[in-house]
Coordinates of C-alpha atoms and ligand atoms in Angstrom, one line a residue:
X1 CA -88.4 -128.8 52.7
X2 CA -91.9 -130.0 52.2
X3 CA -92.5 -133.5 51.2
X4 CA -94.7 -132.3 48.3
X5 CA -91.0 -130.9 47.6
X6 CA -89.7 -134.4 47.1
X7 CA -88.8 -136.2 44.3
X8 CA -89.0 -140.1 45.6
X9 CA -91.4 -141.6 47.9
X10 CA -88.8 -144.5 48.7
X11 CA -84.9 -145.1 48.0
X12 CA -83.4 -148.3 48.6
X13 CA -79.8 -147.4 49.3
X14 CA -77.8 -150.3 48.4
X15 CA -79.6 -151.7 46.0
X16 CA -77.1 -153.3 44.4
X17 CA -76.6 -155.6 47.4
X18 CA -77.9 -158.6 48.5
X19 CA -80.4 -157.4 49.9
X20 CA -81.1 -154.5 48.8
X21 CA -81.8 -156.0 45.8
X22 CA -84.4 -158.4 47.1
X23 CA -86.0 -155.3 48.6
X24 CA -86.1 -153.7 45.3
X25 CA -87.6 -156.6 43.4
X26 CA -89.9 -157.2 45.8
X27 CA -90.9 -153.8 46.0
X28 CA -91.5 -153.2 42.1
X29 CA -93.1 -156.8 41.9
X30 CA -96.0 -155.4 44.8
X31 CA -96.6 -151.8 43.3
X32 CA -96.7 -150.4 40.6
X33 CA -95.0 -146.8 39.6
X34 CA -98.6 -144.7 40.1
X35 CA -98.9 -146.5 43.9
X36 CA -94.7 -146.0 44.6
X37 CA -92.1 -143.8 43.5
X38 CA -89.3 -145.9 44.2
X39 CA -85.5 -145.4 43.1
X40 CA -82.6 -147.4 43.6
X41 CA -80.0 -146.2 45.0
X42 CA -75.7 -147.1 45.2
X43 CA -72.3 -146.2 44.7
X44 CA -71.6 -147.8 41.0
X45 CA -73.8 -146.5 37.8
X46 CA -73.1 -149.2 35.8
X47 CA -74.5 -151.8 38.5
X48 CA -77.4 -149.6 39.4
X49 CA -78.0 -149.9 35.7
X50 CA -78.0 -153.3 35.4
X51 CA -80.4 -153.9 38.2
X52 CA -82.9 -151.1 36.6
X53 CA -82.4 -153.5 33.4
X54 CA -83.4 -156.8 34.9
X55 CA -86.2 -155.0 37.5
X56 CA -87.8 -153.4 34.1
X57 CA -87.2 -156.9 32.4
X58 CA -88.9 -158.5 34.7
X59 CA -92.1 -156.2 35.3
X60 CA -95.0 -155.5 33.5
X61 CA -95.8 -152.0 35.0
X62 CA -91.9 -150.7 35.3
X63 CA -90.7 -149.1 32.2
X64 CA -87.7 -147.4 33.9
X65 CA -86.5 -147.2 37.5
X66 CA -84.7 -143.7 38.7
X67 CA -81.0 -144.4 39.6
X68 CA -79.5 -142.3 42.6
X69 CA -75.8 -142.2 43.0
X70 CA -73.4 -141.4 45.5
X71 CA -71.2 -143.0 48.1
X72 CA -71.4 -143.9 52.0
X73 CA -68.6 -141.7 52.8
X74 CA -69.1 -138.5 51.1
X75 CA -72.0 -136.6 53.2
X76 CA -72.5 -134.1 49.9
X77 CA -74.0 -136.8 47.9
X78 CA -76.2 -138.5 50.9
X79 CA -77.5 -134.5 51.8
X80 CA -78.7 -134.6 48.2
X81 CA -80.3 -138.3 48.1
X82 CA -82.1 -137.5 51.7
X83 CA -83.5 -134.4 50.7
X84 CA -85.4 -135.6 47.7
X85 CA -86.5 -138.5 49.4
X86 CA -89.5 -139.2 51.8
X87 CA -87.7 -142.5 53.1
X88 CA -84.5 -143.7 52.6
X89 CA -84.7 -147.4 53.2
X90 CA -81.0 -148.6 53.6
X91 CA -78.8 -151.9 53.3
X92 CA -75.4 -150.1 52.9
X93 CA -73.6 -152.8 55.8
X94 CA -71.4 -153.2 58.2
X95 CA -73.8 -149.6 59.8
X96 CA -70.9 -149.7 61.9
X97 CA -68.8 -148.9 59.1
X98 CA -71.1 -146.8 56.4
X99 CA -74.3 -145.9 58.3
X100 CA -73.9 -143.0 60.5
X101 CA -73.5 -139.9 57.5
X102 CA -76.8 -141.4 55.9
X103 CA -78.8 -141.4 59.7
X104 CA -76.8 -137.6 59.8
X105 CA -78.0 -136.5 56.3
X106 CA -81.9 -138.0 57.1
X107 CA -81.7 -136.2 60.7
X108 CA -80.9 -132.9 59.0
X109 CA -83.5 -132.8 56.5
X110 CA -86.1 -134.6 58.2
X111 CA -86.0 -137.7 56.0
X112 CA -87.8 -140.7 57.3
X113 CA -85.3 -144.0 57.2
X114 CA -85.8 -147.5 58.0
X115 CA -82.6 -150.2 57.6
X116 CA -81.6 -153.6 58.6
X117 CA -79.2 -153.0 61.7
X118 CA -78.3 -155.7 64.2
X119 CA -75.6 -153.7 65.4
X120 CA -76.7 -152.6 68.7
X121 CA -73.7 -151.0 69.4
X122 CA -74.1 -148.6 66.5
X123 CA -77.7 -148.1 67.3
X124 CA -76.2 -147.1 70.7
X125 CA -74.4 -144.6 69.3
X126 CA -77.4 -143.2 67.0
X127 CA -79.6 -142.9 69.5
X128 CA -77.0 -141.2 71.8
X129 CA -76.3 -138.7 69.0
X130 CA -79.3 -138.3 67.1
X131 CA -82.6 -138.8 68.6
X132 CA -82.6 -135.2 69.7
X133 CA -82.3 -133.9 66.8
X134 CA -84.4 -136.1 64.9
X135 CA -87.3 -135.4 67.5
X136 CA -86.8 -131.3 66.4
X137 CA -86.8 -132.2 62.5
X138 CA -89.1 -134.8 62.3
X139 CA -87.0 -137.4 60.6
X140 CA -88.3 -140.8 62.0
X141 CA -85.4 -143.3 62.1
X142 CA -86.5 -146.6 62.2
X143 CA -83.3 -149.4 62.8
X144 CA -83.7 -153.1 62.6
X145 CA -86.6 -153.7 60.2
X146 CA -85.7 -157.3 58.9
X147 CA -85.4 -160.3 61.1
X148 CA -84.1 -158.2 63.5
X149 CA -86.4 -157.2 65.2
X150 CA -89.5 -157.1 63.3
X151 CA -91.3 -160.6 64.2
X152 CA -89.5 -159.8 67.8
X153 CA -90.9 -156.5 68.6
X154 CA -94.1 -156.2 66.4
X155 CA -95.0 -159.9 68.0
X156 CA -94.4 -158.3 71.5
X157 CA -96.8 -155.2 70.6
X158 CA -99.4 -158.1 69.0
X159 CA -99.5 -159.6 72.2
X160 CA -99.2 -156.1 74.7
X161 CA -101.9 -154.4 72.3
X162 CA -104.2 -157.8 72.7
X163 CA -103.6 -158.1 76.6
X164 CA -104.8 -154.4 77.2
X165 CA -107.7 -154.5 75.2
X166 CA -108.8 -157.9 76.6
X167 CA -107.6 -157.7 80.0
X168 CA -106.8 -154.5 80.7
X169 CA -103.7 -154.7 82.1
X170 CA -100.2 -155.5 80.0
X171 CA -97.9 -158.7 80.0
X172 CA -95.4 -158.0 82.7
X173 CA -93.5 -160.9 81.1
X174 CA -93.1 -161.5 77.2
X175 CA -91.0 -164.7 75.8
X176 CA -90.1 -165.2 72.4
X177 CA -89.3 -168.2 71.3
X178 CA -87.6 -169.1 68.2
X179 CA -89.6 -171.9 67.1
X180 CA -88.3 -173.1 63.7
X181 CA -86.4 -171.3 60.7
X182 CA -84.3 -172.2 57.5
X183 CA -82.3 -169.6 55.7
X184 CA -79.2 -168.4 54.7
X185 CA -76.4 -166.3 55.7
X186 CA -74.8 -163.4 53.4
X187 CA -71.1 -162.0 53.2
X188 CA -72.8 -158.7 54.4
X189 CA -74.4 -160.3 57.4
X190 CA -71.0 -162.2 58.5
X191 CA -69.2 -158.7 57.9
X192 CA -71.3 -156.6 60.5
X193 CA -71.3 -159.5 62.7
X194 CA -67.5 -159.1 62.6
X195 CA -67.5 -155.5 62.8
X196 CA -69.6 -155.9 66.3
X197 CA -67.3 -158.5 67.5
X198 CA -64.4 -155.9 66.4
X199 CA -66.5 -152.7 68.4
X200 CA -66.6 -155.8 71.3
X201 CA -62.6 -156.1 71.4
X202 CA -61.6 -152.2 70.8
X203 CA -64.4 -149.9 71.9
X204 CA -65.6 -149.6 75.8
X205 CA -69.0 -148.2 75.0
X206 CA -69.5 -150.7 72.7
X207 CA -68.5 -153.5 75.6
X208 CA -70.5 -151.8 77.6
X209 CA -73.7 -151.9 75.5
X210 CA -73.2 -155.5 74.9
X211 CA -73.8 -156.1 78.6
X212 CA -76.2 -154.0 79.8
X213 CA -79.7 -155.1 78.8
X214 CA -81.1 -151.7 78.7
X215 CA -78.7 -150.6 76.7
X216 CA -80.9 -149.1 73.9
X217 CA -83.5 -147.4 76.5
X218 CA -82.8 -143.4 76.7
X219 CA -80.0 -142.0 78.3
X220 CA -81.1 -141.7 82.4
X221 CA -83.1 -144.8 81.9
X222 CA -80.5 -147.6 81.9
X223 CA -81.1 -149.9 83.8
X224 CA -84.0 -152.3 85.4
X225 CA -84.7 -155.3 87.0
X226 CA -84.8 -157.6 83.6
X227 CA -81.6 -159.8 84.0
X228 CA -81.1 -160.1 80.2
X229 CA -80.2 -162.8 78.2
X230 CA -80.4 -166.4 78.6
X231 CA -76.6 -168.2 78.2
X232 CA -77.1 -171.5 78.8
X233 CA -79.8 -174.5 78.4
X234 CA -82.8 -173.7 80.7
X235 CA -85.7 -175.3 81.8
X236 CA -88.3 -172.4 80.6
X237 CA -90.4 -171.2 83.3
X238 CA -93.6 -170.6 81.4
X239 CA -93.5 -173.9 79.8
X240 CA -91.2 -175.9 81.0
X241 CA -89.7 -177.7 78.3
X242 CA -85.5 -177.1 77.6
X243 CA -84.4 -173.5 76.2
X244 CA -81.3 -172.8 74.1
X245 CA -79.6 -168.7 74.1
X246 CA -81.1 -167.4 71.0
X247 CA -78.6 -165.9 68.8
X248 CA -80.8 -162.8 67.9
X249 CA -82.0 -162.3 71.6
X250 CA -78.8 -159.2 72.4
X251 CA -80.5 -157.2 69.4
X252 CA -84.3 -158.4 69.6
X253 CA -84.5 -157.8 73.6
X254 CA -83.1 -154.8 73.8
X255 CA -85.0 -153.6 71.0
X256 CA -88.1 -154.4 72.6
X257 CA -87.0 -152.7 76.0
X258 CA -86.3 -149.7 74.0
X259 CA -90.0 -150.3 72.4
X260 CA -91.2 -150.2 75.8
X261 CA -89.2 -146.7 77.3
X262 CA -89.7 -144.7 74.0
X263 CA -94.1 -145.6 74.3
X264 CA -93.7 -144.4 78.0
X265 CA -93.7 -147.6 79.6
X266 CA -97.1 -149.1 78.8
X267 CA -95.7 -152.7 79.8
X268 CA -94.5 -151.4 82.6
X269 CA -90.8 -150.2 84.7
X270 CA -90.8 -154.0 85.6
X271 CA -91.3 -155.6 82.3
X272 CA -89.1 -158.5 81.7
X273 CA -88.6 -159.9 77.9
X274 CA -86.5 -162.6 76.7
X275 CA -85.9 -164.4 73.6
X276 CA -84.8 -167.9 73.6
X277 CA -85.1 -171.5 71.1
X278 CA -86.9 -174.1 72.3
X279 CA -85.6 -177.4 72.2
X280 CA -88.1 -179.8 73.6
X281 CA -88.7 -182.3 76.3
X282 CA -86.8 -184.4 78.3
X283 CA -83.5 -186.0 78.0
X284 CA -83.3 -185.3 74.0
X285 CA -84.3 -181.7 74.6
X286 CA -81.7 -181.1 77.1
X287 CA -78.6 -182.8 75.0
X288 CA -80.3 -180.8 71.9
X289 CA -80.0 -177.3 74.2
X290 CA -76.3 -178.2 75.2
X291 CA -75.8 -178.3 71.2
X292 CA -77.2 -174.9 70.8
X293 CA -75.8 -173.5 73.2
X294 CA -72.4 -175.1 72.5
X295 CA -72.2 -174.2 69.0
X296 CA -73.1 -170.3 69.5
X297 CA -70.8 -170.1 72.5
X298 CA -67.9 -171.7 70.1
X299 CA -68.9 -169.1 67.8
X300 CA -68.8 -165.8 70.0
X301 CA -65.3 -167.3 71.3
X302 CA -63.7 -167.5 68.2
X303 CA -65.2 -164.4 67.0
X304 CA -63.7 -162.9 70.2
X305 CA -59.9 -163.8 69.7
X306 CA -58.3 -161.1 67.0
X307 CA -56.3 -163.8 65.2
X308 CA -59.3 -166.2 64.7
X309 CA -61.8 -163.5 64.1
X310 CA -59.6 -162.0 61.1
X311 CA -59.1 -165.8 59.7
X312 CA -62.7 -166.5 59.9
X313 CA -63.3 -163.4 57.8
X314 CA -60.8 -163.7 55.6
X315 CA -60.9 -167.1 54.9
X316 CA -64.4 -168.9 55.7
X317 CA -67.1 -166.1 55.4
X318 CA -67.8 -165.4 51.8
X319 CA -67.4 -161.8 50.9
X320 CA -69.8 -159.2 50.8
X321 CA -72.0 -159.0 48.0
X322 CA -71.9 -163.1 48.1
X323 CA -75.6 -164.6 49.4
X324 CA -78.3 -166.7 48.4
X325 CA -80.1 -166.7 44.5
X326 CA -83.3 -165.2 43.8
X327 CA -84.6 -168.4 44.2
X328 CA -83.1 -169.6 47.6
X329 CA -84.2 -166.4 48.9
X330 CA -88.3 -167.2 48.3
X331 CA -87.5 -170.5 49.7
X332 CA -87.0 -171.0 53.7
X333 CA -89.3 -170.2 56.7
X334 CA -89.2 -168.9 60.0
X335 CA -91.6 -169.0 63.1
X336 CA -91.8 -167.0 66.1
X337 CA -94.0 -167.5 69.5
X338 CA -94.4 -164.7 71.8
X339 CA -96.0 -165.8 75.1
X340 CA -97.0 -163.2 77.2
X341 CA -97.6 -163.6 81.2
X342 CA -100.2 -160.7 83.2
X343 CA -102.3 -160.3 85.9
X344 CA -105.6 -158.5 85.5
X345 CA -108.2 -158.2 88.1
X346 CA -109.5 -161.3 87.3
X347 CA -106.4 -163.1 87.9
X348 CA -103.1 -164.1 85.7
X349 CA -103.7 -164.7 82.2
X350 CA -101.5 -165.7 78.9
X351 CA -101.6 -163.9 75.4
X352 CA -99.9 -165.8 72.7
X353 CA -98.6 -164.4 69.2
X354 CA -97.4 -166.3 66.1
X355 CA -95.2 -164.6 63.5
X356 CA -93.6 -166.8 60.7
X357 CA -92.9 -166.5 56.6
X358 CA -92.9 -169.4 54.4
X359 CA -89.4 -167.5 52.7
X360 CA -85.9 -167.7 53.9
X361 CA -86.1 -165.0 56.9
X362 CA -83.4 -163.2 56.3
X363 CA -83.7 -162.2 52.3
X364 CA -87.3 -163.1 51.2
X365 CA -88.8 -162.1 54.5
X366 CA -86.5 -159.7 55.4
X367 CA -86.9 -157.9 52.0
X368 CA -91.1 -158.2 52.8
X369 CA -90.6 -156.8 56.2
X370 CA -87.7 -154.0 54.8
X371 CA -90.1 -152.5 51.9
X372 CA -93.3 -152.8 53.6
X373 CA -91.7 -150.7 56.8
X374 CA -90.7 -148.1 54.0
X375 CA -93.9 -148.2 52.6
X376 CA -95.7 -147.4 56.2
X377 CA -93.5 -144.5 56.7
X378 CA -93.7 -143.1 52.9
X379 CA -97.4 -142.9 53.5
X380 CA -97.7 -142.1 56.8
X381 CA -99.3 -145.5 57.2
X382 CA -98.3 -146.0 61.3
X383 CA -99.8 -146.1 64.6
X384 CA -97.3 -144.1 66.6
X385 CA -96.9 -141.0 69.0
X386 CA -93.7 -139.7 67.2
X387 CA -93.2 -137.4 64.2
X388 CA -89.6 -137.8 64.7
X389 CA -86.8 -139.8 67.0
X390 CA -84.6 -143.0 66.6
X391 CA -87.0 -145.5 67.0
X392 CA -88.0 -149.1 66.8
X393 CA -90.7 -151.0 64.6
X394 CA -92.9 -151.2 67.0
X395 CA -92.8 -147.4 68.5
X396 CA -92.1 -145.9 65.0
X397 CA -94.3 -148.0 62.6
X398 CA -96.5 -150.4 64.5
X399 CA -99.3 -152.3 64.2
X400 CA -100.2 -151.4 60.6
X401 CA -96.6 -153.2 59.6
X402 CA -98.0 -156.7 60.4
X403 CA -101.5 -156.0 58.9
X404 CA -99.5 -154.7 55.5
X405 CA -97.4 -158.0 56.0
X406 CA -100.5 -160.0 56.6
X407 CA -101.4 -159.2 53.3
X408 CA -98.3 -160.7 51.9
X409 CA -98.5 -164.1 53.2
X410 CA -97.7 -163.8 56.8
X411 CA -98.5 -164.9 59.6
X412 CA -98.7 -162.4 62.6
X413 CA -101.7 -164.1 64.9
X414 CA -102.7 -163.4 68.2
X415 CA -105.1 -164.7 70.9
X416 CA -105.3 -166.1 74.2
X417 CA -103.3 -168.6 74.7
X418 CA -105.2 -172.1 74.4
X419 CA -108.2 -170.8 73.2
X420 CA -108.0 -171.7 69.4
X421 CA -108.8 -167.4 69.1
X422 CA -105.9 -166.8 67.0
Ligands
NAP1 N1 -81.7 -158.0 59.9 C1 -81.7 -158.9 59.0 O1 -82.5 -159.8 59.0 C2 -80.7 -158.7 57.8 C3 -80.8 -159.6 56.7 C4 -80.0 -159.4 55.7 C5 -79.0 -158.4 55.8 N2 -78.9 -157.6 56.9 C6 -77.9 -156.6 57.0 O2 -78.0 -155.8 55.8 C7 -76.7 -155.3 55.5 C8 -76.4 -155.6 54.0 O3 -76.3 -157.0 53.8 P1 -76.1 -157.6 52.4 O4 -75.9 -159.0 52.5 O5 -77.1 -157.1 51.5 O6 -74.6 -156.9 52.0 P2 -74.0 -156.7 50.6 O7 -74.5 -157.7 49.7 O8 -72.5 -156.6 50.9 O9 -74.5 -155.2 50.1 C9 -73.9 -154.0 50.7 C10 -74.4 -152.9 49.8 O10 -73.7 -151.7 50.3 C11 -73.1 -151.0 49.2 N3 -72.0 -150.3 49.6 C12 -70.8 -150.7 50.2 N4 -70.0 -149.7 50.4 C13 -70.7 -148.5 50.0 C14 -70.3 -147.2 49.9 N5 -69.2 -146.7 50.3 N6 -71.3 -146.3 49.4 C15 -72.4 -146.8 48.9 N7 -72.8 -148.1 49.0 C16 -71.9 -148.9 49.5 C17 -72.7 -152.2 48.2 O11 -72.5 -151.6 47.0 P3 -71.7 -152.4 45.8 O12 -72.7 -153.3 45.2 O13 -71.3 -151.3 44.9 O14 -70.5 -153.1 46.4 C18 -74.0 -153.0 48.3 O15 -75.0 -152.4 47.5 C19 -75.7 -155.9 56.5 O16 -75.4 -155.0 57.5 C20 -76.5 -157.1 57.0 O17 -76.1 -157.5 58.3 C21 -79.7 -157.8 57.9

């Protein structure tokens, strides 16, 4: 199968989601039909035909949007949707749950794919069973292309590609702080997050990934001298002022240690990354750490206990499908600092990236970062060494994915630290 064969340059599967449909507006508001050929994809006609309705309604240059149809669990219909696509660009969640047929169907025709996973222990699993295969058929399976782990990983190659080029030598330490954000949650989000806490109580392997910070690196190569993640308030060594456990640094961390194997080790066998929030100065900065750190570690323990984990879902977290309007979704921000620490001949320098949105990261963002990854993959739009693998943004996509999101308002700077370059 060619891709001259192919029907659609882009599906978003799960379209009728929340977001999945943010993906899908924003992708028929920033191209129009001649640039894209986009279809929507899902398990229910009639929604999938409502959505075309109020896309079409709400575009000048749509007439119609194509409709694919078929369901998470039957492998016949996803065979069909992956080999008339170029990329299938998927929000079908908990992947725990309903991703691995569609990564199976895209492996075996050599369908590209990008999604939204957090779920390391199902990227565990997908790397363990299909980057082999995906290597021999060319299908280039890109996970965690939202807020996870975009700003994470593509800030990290912003600030390694900046440090070689200027310096000559990489970071052999990056930090990523979680500088500011406001956004909300969706009853899809809160479902994967329970189906990893489930994985966490029942499965071993997926235990197992949980603790071991290399985790996502290839089989052989698990294991290093990065301690992993932060758990407590810290005083941060590169600046000094109070840290906080980031709640996104067991995804973003080892995402960007897998980054790091899959290019060959470019940063290094002894780089270290870490995510953390900052929390400021002082007295106020340490009670302010002690309250992050208090409130995610109440979190994961109630999440951990059977009985309150089913409560919780049942009863607190809204249901899938439920999430923020249209509206809410454009509103929001998020920034990210990556500081990176190396040693060149000259002596020790810092590089220092900035990656932010003025939209709620999770939906607006998230749907910017989700569509524009499709569209780097549908046009062959990337700076990477592989035709094929399970891969992250930064080895799969790269450095065209911030300039593409550049273009869309963000913000994905990067200079010398101090020196006003960025
Ligand atoms: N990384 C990030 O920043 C980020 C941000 C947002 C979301 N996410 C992740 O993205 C995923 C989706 O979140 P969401 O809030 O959009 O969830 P959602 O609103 O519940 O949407 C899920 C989608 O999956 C579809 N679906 C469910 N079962 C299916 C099946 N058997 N076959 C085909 N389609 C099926 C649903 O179809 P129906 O409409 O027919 O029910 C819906 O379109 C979650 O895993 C979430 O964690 C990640």
């Amino acid at each position: 199968m060619t891709d001259a064969d192919r029907t659609h340059d882009v599906v978003v599967w799960g379209a009728t989601g929340v977001a999945g449909r943010f993906t899908a507006e924003y992708l028929t508001e920033r191209y129009a039909p001649e640039e894209l050929s986009l279809a929507v994809g899902g398990r229910n006609r009639g929604k999938l035909d409502a959505l075309v309705d109020d896309l079409t309604r709400r575009s000048d240059a749509w007439d119609d949007v194509p409709v694919v149809v078929g369901d998470a669990t039957d492998p016949e219909s996803l065979r069909a949707i992956a080999e008339d696509t170029r990329v299938v660009c998927t929000t079908v969640g908990p992947y725990t749950a309903y991703g691995t047929p569609l990564v199976e169907a895209c492996v075996d025709a050599g369908t590209d794919y990008c999604d939204l996973t957090g779920e390391v222990n199902w990227v565990r699993e997908t790397v363990d069973r299909f980057h082999e295969a995906a290597v021999d058929s060319g299908a280039r399976i890109v996970h965690s292309c939202g807020f996870d782990s975009v700003p994470a990983d593509i800030g990290t190659l912003l600030v390694q590609s900046f440090a070689a080029e200027t310096f000559g030598a990489p970071c052999e330490t990056v930090r990523i702080y979680l500088e500011g954000g406001s956004g909300s949650v969706s009853g899809g989000t809160l479902a994967s997050f329970g189906e990893l806490f489930e994985a966490a109580a029942t499965d071993p392997l997926a235990r197992e990934t949980l603790r071991n910070p290399y985790s996502l690196a290839p089989a052989g190569e698990r294991s290093g001298v990065d301690p992993g993640q932060q758990r407590r308030p810290r005083r941060d060594p590169l600046r000094g002022a109070w840290t906080a456990p980031s709640p996104m640094a067991p995804v973003n961390e080892r995402v960007v240690r897998r980054s790091n194997a899959l290019l060959g080790y470019p940063w290094g066998r002894e780089f270290r990354c870490s995510e953390v929030v900052p929390t400021g100065e002082g007295l106020r900065g340490a009670a302010t750490a002690g309250v992050v750190a208090g409130g995610l570690g109440a979190f994961t323990a109630a999440m951990s206990v059977g009985p309150l984990r089913s409560a919780l879902r049942r009863y607190v977290f809204p249901d899938p499908g439920e999430g923020p309007t249209r509206e809410e979704a454009e509103e929001g921000y998020f920034q990210i600092r990556v500081l990176g620490r190396g040693t060149a001949t000259e002596g020790p320098f810092t590089v220092e990236a900035e990656f932010g949105a003025d939209r709620d990261p999770g939906y607006g963002a998230t749907a910017r970062m989700l569509g524009e990854s499709a569209v780097c993959l549908a046009r062959g739009d990337v700076d990477s060494p592989f035709d094929g693998g399970v891969l992250t943004p930064a080895s799969g996509i790269g450095l065209p994915l911030a300039d593409r999101l550049r273009e869309v308002g963000f913000t994905a700077a990067v200079g010398e630290a101090g020196d006003g370059g960025r």
